[in-house]
Amino acid sequence: MTNNRTHQKSIHPLFKPLVYAYMITYLFIKYTTDLATFKMGPIHYIIFLKRLLIALRGFYSNKVIKVNGGYRFQLYLPTFPSPSFFHALKKFDPANKDPGPITVVFSMTKACSYKCPHCYQRNDKGPDLEINLLKKVASQMQDLGVAMFDIEGGEPLLRFDRLLDLLRSFDERAELWVNTTGEGLTVERAKELKAAGLYGVMISLHTPDAQSYDQFTGVPGSFETAQKAFEIFYQEGIVTAINCCPNAEMIRTGSLEKIFELAKEWNVALVQVIHAKPSGAWLYEKDEIFESEELMQKLYEYHHSYNNGHRATKYPSILFQVMEEDRNHFGCTAGGIDRFYFNHEGEVQPCEFVNVSFGNVKEEDFLTIFKRMRANFPTPGTNWLCCTEAYSIGKCMKENEVPKTPLPRCYTEELVKSWNKGEETKLYKDMGVYKK
């Protein structure tokens, strides 16, 4: 083990209030200084702090981990305190009349040798975007308010020089993550990635058994590849997270818990559990988990048990999308509210799991397309569109004989008008961020 290794520690639930008190005090001092130096007025100051307190309430059910000297409250909120963390908070500043997203899932290549059956971009086609245009769009996203970039493929490591070039184009406002299988990783490459500004990696692991995982990916040795990647990144001081998409059987049989055991064994800092969605290669599949009250309840129970219950101190931070997108938390924030998706060919989509596009940056400026998308997603809603509207997307694709995903803009705009996004989530309504 080297001195570069990732330093991480789970905060005991009993001490979580102290961490929040420290953060709130830090924010109070920082913004009171701005008030005292006339950088903001008193009404501005009061509204801003009120919004921040309400927003932080949405993270409180999560575990807090201390990692590499900072505190992490959620996967897609940058580490506190950091320049990217404070860039993210600008979303809640009342001076920001058009609050943008905090995070983007940013695909830089379609290249991938894995054949995962649930891949949400399996039916995406076309060449990778030209690198200079890719970097230009990334810069525009930073200016828009994006503070956390989840850079993915395909497999980014298969186009390593392109990945390094992209990473080096960001400034300190961005916290940079790479979504990878680990294929093609070496110690030397990990060092280069860190030097280029990489903060963390999300490594796919969708089953806990080596043989079944190799069968799932269609690539022999893929489980061992993932395990080795976790070790290398950990030793080089790059924060690691597991991306897991369990199916209904994994939840029923308790196999999902074996993923959590591996995370503890492999020194993983965070685990993200996103139930398998009907999108991409699974666009026409039944969403068994979403339709089962029993399975959804089990995921809620896991969240409480592993983050606030008796297991909390023994495991990494385990984050469940069903909790994050719950109607009592942030809800569905797709469409550029908190998050959106940018595919390898330049298509701007509401979410990686929602296979529709509002335009391509090869044909129009990104900001023009983004504004169009946001007009169709004015507020966060309580309905999970990736689950409720998969059928309408698939139906439209079949009726119009669309050969690839995402659904083109010419069909998207009319289709989205018919969607029921649900009522605005209470958390955001209380903040008043989207009041006109």
Coordinates of C-alpha atoms in Angstrom, one line a residue:
M1 CA 0.0 0.0 0.0
T2 CA 1.2 3.5 -0.9
N3 CA 0.8 6.9 0.7
N4 CA -1.3 7.8 -2.4
R5 CA -4.2 5.5 -1.4
T6 CA -7.7 6.8 -0.9
H7 CA -8.4 7.9 2.6
Q8 CA -12.0 7.3 3.5
K9 CA -14.1 6.8 6.7
S10 CA -17.8 6.3 7.3
I11 CA -19.2 8.8 9.8
H12 CA -21.2 7.1 12.5
P13 CA -24.9 8.1 12.4
L14 CA -24.6 9.6 15.9
F15 CA -22.0 12.0 14.6
K16 CA -23.8 12.9 11.4
P17 CA -25.5 15.9 13.0
L18 CA -22.1 17.3 14.0
V19 CA -20.9 17.1 10.4
Y20 CA -24.0 18.9 9.2
A21 CA -23.6 21.5 11.9
Y22 CA -20.0 22.1 10.7
M23 CA -21.1 22.5 7.1
I24 CA -24.0 24.8 8.0
T25 CA -21.6 26.9 10.1
Y26 CA -19.1 27.0 7.3
L27 CA -21.8 28.2 4.8
F28 CA -23.2 30.7 7.3
I29 CA -19.8 32.3 7.8
K30 CA -19.0 32.3 4.1
Y31 CA -22.2 33.9 3.0
T32 CA -22.4 36.3 6.0
T33 CA -19.1 37.6 4.9
D34 CA -20.6 38.2 1.4
L35 CA -23.4 40.1 3.1
A36 CA -21.0 42.1 5.2
T37 CA -19.0 43.1 2.2
F38 CA -22.1 44.0 0.2
K39 CA -21.7 41.2 -2.3
M40 CA -25.3 40.3 -1.6
G41 CA -28.3 42.1 0.0
P42 CA -30.1 41.0 3.1
I43 CA -33.2 39.5 1.3
H44 CA -30.9 37.7 -1.1
Y45 CA -28.9 36.4 1.8
I46 CA -31.9 35.1 3.7
I47 CA -33.5 33.4 0.7
F48 CA -30.2 31.8 -0.3
L49 CA -29.5 30.3 3.2
K50 CA -33.1 29.1 3.5
R51 CA -32.9 27.3 0.1
L52 CA -29.6 25.7 1.1
L53 CA -31.0 24.4 4.4
I54 CA -34.0 22.9 2.6
A55 CA -31.7 21.3 -0.1
L56 CA -29.5 19.7 2.5
R57 CA -32.6 18.2 4.1
G58 CA -32.9 16.1 1.0
F59 CA -29.5 14.5 1.6
Y60 CA -29.9 13.9 5.3
S61 CA -31.1 10.3 5.1
N62 CA -27.8 9.3 3.4
K63 CA -24.7 8.3 5.1
V64 CA -21.8 10.8 5.3
I65 CA -18.4 9.7 4.4
K66 CA -15.1 11.5 4.9
V67 CA -13.0 10.9 1.8
N68 CA -9.6 12.4 0.9
G69 CA -10.1 15.2 3.5
G70 CA -13.6 16.3 2.4
Y71 CA -17.1 15.2 3.2
R72 CA -19.5 13.5 0.8
F73 CA -23.2 13.5 1.3
Q74 CA -24.4 12.1 -2.0
L75 CA -22.8 10.7 -5.2
Y76 CA -23.8 13.5 -7.5
L77 CA -23.1 16.4 -5.1
P78 CA -19.4 17.3 -5.2
T79 CA -17.3 16.9 -2.0
F80 CA -17.5 19.6 0.6
P81 CA -15.7 21.9 0.8
S82 CA -14.4 22.3 -2.7
P83 CA -14.7 24.8 -5.6
S84 CA -17.0 22.4 -7.4
F85 CA -19.2 22.1 -4.3
F86 CA -19.7 25.8 -4.2
H87 CA -20.2 26.0 -8.0
A88 CA -23.0 23.5 -7.5
L89 CA -24.6 25.7 -4.8
K90 CA -25.0 28.5 -7.2
K91 CA -28.1 26.7 -8.4
F92 CA -29.9 27.8 -5.3
D93 CA -28.7 31.4 -5.4
P94 CA -31.7 33.7 -6.0
A95 CA -29.5 35.8 -8.2
N96 CA -29.5 32.9 -10.6
K97 CA -32.7 33.5 -12.6
D98 CA -32.4 30.4 -14.7
P99 CA -31.0 27.7 -12.4
G100 CA -29.4 24.9 -14.3
P101 CA -28.4 21.3 -13.6
I102 CA -25.7 20.2 -11.1
T103 CA -24.6 17.0 -13.0
V104 CA -24.5 15.5 -16.4
V105 CA -23.9 11.9 -17.6
F106 CA -21.5 12.7 -20.4
S107 CA -20.7 10.0 -23.0
M108 CA -17.5 10.5 -24.9
T109 CA -17.4 7.4 -27.0
K110 CA -19.6 4.5 -28.1
A111 CA -16.6 2.1 -28.1
C112 CA -17.2 -0.9 -25.9
S113 CA -16.4 -4.6 -26.0
Y114 CA -18.9 -5.6 -23.4
K115 CA -22.4 -6.9 -24.3
C116 CA -24.4 -6.1 -21.1
P117 CA -28.1 -7.0 -21.8
H118 CA -29.4 -3.9 -19.9
C119 CA -27.3 -1.3 -21.7
Y120 CA -29.2 1.9 -22.1
Q121 CA -27.2 3.0 -25.1
R122 CA -27.1 -0.4 -26.9
N123 CA -29.2 1.0 -29.8
D124 CA -27.3 4.3 -30.0
K125 CA -25.3 4.4 -33.3
G126 CA -23.1 6.8 -35.2
P127 CA -19.6 8.2 -34.9
D128 CA -18.1 9.8 -31.8
L129 CA -18.3 13.5 -31.7
E130 CA -15.2 15.4 -32.9
I131 CA -13.0 16.2 -29.8
N132 CA -12.9 20.0 -30.1
L133 CA -16.7 20.2 -30.3
L134 CA -16.9 17.8 -27.4
K135 CA -14.7 20.1 -25.3
K136 CA -16.6 23.2 -26.3
V137 CA -19.9 21.6 -25.2
A138 CA -18.3 20.6 -21.9
S139 CA -17.1 24.2 -21.3
Q140 CA -20.6 25.5 -22.0
M141 CA -22.0 23.0 -19.5
Q142 CA -19.7 24.2 -16.8
D143 CA -20.8 27.8 -17.5
L144 CA -24.4 26.6 -17.2
G145 CA -23.7 25.4 -13.6
V146 CA -22.8 21.7 -14.1
A147 CA -20.4 20.9 -11.3
M148 CA -20.1 17.1 -11.5
F149 CA -19.3 15.3 -14.7
D150 CA -19.9 11.6 -15.0
I151 CA -17.8 10.8 -18.1
E152 CA -18.7 7.5 -19.7
G153 CA -18.8 5.5 -22.9
G154 CA -19.2 2.9 -24.0
E155 CA -15.8 2.3 -22.3
P156 CA -13.8 5.6 -22.0
L157 CA -10.5 3.7 -21.3
L158 CA -10.7 2.2 -24.9
R159 CA -10.1 5.8 -26.2
F160 CA -7.6 6.7 -23.6
D161 CA -5.9 9.7 -25.3
R162 CA -9.3 11.2 -26.1
L163 CA -10.3 10.8 -22.4
L164 CA -7.1 12.5 -21.2
D165 CA -7.6 15.4 -23.6
L166 CA -11.2 15.8 -22.4
L167 CA -10.3 15.7 -18.7
R168 CA -7.5 18.3 -19.1
S169 CA -10.0 20.8 -20.6
F170 CA -12.0 21.3 -17.4
D171 CA -11.3 23.8 -14.7
E172 CA -11.7 23.6 -10.9
R173 CA -15.5 24.2 -11.0
A174 CA -15.9 20.6 -12.2
E175 CA -15.5 17.4 -10.1
L176 CA -14.6 14.7 -12.7
W177 CA -15.7 11.1 -12.6
V178 CA -15.3 8.3 -15.1
N179 CA -17.9 5.5 -15.5
T180 CA -15.9 2.4 -16.5
T181 CA -15.7 -1.4 -16.5
G182 CA -12.0 -1.2 -15.8
E183 CA -11.1 -2.7 -19.2
G184 CA -7.7 -1.4 -20.3
L185 CA -6.7 0.0 -16.9
T186 CA -3.0 -0.1 -15.7
V187 CA -1.3 1.6 -12.8
E188 CA 0.4 4.0 -15.2
R189 CA -2.9 4.9 -16.7
A190 CA -4.5 5.5 -13.3
K191 CA -1.6 7.9 -12.5
E192 CA -2.2 9.8 -15.7
L193 CA -5.9 10.0 -15.1
K194 CA -5.3 11.5 -11.6
A195 CA -2.8 14.0 -13.0
A196 CA -5.4 15.0 -15.6
G197 CA -7.8 15.9 -12.8
L198 CA -9.9 12.7 -12.3
Y199 CA -11.5 12.6 -8.9
G200 CA -13.5 9.4 -8.9
V201 CA -14.6 6.4 -10.9
M202 CA -17.8 4.4 -11.0
I203 CA -17.1 0.8 -11.9
S204 CA -19.9 -1.5 -13.1
L205 CA -20.7 -4.6 -11.0
H206 CA -24.2 -6.0 -11.6
T207 CA -23.9 -9.4 -10.0
P208 CA -21.7 -10.6 -7.1
D209 CA -20.5 -13.8 -8.6
A210 CA -17.6 -13.9 -11.0
Q211 CA -19.0 -16.6 -13.4
S212 CA -22.4 -15.0 -13.7
Y213 CA -20.9 -11.5 -14.1
D214 CA -18.7 -12.8 -17.0
Q215 CA -21.8 -14.3 -18.6
F216 CA -23.7 -11.0 -18.1
T217 CA -21.0 -8.9 -19.8
G218 CA -20.2 -11.5 -22.4
V219 CA -16.5 -11.0 -21.7
P220 CA -14.5 -13.7 -19.9
G221 CA -12.6 -12.3 -16.9
S222 CA -14.7 -9.1 -16.6
F223 CA -15.3 -9.7 -12.9
E224 CA -11.6 -10.0 -12.2
T225 CA -11.0 -6.9 -14.4
A226 CA -13.4 -4.9 -12.2
Q227 CA -11.8 -6.2 -9.0
K228 CA -8.3 -5.3 -10.2
A229 CA -9.5 -1.8 -11.2
F230 CA -11.0 -1.1 -7.8
E231 CA -7.6 -2.0 -6.2
I232 CA -5.6 0.2 -8.6
F233 CA -7.8 3.2 -8.3
Y234 CA -7.9 2.9 -4.5
Q235 CA -4.1 2.7 -4.3
E236 CA -3.7 5.8 -6.5
G237 CA -6.1 7.9 -4.3
I238 CA -9.0 8.0 -6.8
V239 CA -12.4 7.6 -5.1
T240 CA -14.2 4.5 -6.1
A241 CA -17.9 3.7 -6.4
I242 CA -19.8 0.6 -7.6
N243 CA -22.6 1.0 -10.1
C244 CA -25.1 -1.8 -9.6
C245 CA -28.3 -2.4 -11.5
P246 CA -30.0 -5.3 -9.7
N247 CA -32.8 -7.3 -11.2
A248 CA -35.8 -8.5 -9.2
E249 CA -34.3 -11.9 -8.4
M250 CA -31.2 -10.3 -6.8
I251 CA -33.4 -8.3 -4.5
R252 CA -35.7 -11.3 -3.6
T253 CA -32.8 -13.7 -2.9
G254 CA -30.6 -11.2 -1.0
S255 CA -27.8 -11.4 -3.7
L256 CA -27.7 -7.6 -3.7
E257 CA -26.3 -7.7 -0.1
K258 CA -23.4 -9.7 -1.5
I259 CA -22.5 -6.6 -3.6
F260 CA -22.4 -4.6 -0.4
E261 CA -20.1 -7.2 1.1
L262 CA -17.7 -6.9 -1.8
A263 CA -17.8 -3.2 -1.6
K264 CA -16.6 -3.4 2.0
E265 CA -14.0 -6.0 1.2
W266 CA -12.6 -4.0 -1.8
N267 CA -12.4 -0.6 0.0
V268 CA -15.1 1.0 -2.2
A269 CA -16.3 4.4 -0.9
L270 CA -19.8 4.4 -2.4
V271 CA -22.3 2.1 -4.0
Q272 CA -25.0 3.3 -6.3
V273 CA -28.0 1.1 -6.7
I274 CA -30.2 1.9 -9.8
H275 CA -32.8 -0.7 -10.5
A276 CA -32.7 -2.0 -14.1
K277 CA -34.7 0.4 -16.3
P278 CA -36.8 -0.2 -19.5
S279 CA -34.5 1.7 -21.8
G280 CA -32.0 1.0 -24.5
A281 CA -31.6 -2.7 -24.9
W282 CA -34.4 -3.2 -22.3
L283 CA -36.7 -0.6 -23.7
Y284 CA -39.5 -3.2 -24.4
E285 CA -38.9 -5.1 -21.2
K286 CA -41.3 -5.1 -18.2
D287 CA -40.1 -3.0 -15.3
E288 CA -40.7 -5.7 -12.6
I289 CA -39.1 -3.8 -9.7
F290 CA -41.0 -0.6 -10.3
E291 CA -44.3 -2.4 -10.5
S292 CA -43.7 -4.4 -7.3
E293 CA -44.5 -2.6 -4.0
E294 CA -42.7 -5.4 -2.2
L295 CA -39.4 -5.0 -4.1
M296 CA -39.5 -1.2 -3.9
Q297 CA -40.1 -1.4 -0.2
K298 CA -37.1 -3.7 0.2
L299 CA -34.9 -1.1 -1.5
Y300 CA -36.1 1.5 1.0
E301 CA -35.4 -0.8 3.9
Y302 CA -31.9 -1.4 2.6
H303 CA -31.3 2.3 2.4
H304 CA -32.2 2.9 6.0
S305 CA -30.4 -0.2 7.3
Y306 CA -27.1 0.4 5.6
N307 CA -27.0 4.2 6.0
N308 CA -28.6 4.8 9.4
G309 CA -29.2 1.4 11.0
H310 CA -26.9 -1.1 12.7
R311 CA -24.9 -1.8 9.5
A312 CA -24.1 1.9 8.9
T313 CA -20.5 1.9 10.3
K314 CA -19.5 -1.3 8.7
Y315 CA -20.2 -0.5 5.0
P316 CA -19.6 2.2 2.4
S317 CA -22.1 4.8 1.6
I318 CA -24.9 2.9 -0.2
L319 CA -27.1 5.1 -2.3
F320 CA -30.4 4.1 -3.8
Q321 CA -32.0 6.0 -6.6
V322 CA -35.4 5.0 -5.4
M323 CA -34.7 7.1 -2.3
E324 CA -33.1 10.1 -4.1
E325 CA -36.0 10.3 -6.6
D326 CA -38.7 9.7 -4.0
R327 CA -41.5 12.2 -4.0
N328 CA -40.4 13.3 -0.5
H329 CA -36.8 14.0 -1.7
F330 CA -35.8 15.4 -5.1
G331 CA -38.2 13.5 -7.4
C332 CA -37.4 13.1 -11.1
T333 CA -35.0 15.9 -12.0
A334 CA -34.3 14.8 -15.6
G335 CA -34.4 17.3 -18.4
G336 CA -31.8 19.6 -17.1
I337 CA -33.4 20.3 -13.7
D338 CA -30.6 18.6 -11.7
R339 CA -29.3 16.3 -14.4
F340 CA -29.4 15.3 -18.1
Y341 CA -27.6 13.1 -20.6
F342 CA -25.3 13.9 -23.5
N343 CA -24.6 11.0 -25.8
H344 CA -21.5 10.1 -27.8
E345 CA -22.9 11.5 -31.1
G346 CA -23.9 14.8 -29.6
E347 CA -27.6 14.2 -28.8
V348 CA -29.0 16.1 -25.8
Q349 CA -31.4 13.9 -23.8
P350 CA -33.4 14.4 -20.5
C351 CA -31.7 11.4 -18.9
E352 CA -29.6 8.4 -19.9
F353 CA -32.6 6.2 -19.3
V354 CA -35.1 8.3 -21.3
N355 CA -34.3 7.6 -25.0
V356 CA -35.5 10.8 -26.6
S357 CA -33.5 13.8 -27.9
F358 CA -34.1 17.5 -28.2
G359 CA -31.4 18.1 -30.7
N360 CA -27.8 17.4 -31.8
V361 CA -24.9 19.8 -31.2
K362 CA -23.5 19.1 -34.7
E363 CA -26.6 20.9 -36.0
E364 CA -27.3 23.6 -33.4
D365 CA -25.5 25.2 -30.5
F366 CA -25.8 23.3 -27.2
L367 CA -27.4 26.1 -25.3
T368 CA -30.1 26.5 -27.9
I369 CA -30.9 22.8 -27.5
F370 CA -30.7 22.8 -23.7
K371 CA -33.1 25.8 -23.5
R372 CA -35.6 23.8 -25.7
M373 CA -35.3 20.8 -23.4
R374 CA -35.8 22.8 -20.2
A375 CA -38.9 24.4 -21.6
N376 CA -40.4 20.9 -21.7
F377 CA -39.2 20.2 -18.1
P378 CA -39.9 23.3 -16.1
T379 CA -40.1 21.7 -12.7
P380 CA -39.0 18.4 -11.0
G381 CA -41.9 16.0 -10.9
T382 CA -43.0 13.1 -8.7
N383 CA -43.3 10.6 -11.7
W384 CA -40.3 8.7 -12.7
L385 CA -40.4 9.2 -16.5
C386 CA -37.8 6.5 -17.2
C387 CA -40.3 4.0 -15.8
T388 CA -43.7 5.5 -16.7
E389 CA -42.9 6.6 -20.3
A390 CA -40.8 3.8 -21.7
Y391 CA -43.8 2.3 -23.4
S392 CA -44.7 5.6 -25.2
I393 CA -41.1 5.9 -26.4
G394 CA -41.0 2.4 -27.7
K395 CA -44.4 2.7 -29.3
C396 CA -43.4 5.9 -31.1
M397 CA -40.1 4.3 -32.3
K398 CA -42.0 1.3 -33.8
E399 CA -44.8 3.3 -35.4
N400 CA -42.3 5.6 -37.1
E401 CA -39.7 2.8 -37.8
V402 CA -36.9 4.7 -36.1
P403 CA -33.8 2.6 -36.5
K404 CA -31.8 3.8 -33.5
T405 CA -32.0 5.6 -30.2
P406 CA -32.5 8.2 -29.1
L407 CA -35.9 9.2 -30.6
P408 CA -35.2 12.2 -32.9
R409 CA -36.3 15.7 -32.0
C410 CA -38.9 15.7 -34.7
Y411 CA -40.9 13.1 -32.7
T412 CA -39.7 14.0 -29.2
E413 CA -41.2 17.4 -28.9
E414 CA -44.7 16.2 -29.7
L415 CA -44.4 13.0 -27.6
V416 CA -43.2 14.8 -24.4
K417 CA -46.2 17.1 -24.5
S418 CA -48.4 14.1 -23.6
W419 CA -46.3 13.0 -20.6
N420 CA -47.6 13.2 -17.1
K421 CA -44.6 14.4 -15.1
G422 CA -46.5 14.5 -11.8
E423 CA -46.8 17.4 -9.4
E424 CA -43.8 19.4 -8.4
T425 CA -41.8 17.8 -5.6
K426 CA -42.4 19.3 -2.2
L427 CA -38.7 19.9 -1.5
Y428 CA -38.2 22.0 -4.6
K429 CA -41.6 23.7 -4.1
D430 CA -40.5 24.7 -0.5
M431 CA -37.2 26.1 -1.9
G432 CA -39.1 28.2 -4.6
V433 CA -36.2 27.7 -7.0
Y434 CA -38.6 27.5 -10.0
K435 CA -41.1 30.2 -9.1
K436 CA -41.8 32.5 -12.0

